[in-house]
XYZ file of C-alpha atoms in Angstrom:
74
model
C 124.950 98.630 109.249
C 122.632 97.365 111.774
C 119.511 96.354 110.715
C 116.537 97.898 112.664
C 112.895 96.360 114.075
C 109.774 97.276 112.966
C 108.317 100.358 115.139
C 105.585 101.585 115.585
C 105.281 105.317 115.647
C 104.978 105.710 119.414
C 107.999 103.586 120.038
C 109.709 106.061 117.473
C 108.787 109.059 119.360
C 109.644 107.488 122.892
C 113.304 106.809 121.023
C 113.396 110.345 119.717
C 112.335 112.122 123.085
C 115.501 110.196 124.884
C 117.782 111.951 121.514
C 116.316 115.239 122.866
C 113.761 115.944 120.715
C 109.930 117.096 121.875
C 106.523 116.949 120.438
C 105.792 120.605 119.266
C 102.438 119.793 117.571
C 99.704 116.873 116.596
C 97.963 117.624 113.788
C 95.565 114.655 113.109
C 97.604 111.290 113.595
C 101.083 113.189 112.663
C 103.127 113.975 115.330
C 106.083 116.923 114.422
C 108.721 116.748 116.484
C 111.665 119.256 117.211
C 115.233 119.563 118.227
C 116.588 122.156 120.046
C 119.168 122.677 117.525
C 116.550 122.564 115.139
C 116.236 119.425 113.377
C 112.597 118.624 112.773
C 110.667 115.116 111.306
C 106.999 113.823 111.171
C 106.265 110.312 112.711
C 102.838 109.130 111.980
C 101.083 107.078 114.802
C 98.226 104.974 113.392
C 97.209 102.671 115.816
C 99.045 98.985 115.790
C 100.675 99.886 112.315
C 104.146 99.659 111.590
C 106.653 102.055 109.987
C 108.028 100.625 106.384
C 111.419 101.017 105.932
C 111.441 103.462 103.125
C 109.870 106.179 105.941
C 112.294 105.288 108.447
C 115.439 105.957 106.561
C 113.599 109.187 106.007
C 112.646 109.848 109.217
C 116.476 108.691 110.212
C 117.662 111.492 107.380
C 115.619 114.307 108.992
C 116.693 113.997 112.155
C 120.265 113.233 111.025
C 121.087 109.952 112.615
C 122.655 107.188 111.608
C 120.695 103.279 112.166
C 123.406 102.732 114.974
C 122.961 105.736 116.559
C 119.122 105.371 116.437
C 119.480 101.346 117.541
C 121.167 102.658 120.929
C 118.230 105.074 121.581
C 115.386 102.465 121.663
């Protein structure tokens, strides 16, 4: 399993968006994003912070991708 880098939530979203997925709403600093085949996940962009790793497995589980798959989208 490949290890990932730390990411902020922006650079999340920019490697979502090239899986296909879009920003449907923003509700404070929580961005939802959806699937066409509708698969759906919350990133949270707080300026110059970091995602732990415990919310990107479970951002990774939402959107039903595995850490390689993600690794080849960034």
């Amino acid at each position: 399993m490949t290890r990932l880098p730390r990411l902020t939530g922006k650079e999340i979203i920019a490697a979502l968006k090239n899986a296909g997925f879009e920003v449907v709403r923003i509700k404070g600093s929580h961005h939802r994003l959806k699937h066409a085949d509708g698969r759906v996940t919350t990133v949270p962009v707080h300026a110059g912070e970091t995602i732990g790793p415990g919310l990107m497995s479970s951002i990774l589980r939402d959107v039903e991708l595995t850490r390689d798959e993600f690794f080849l989208l960034l």
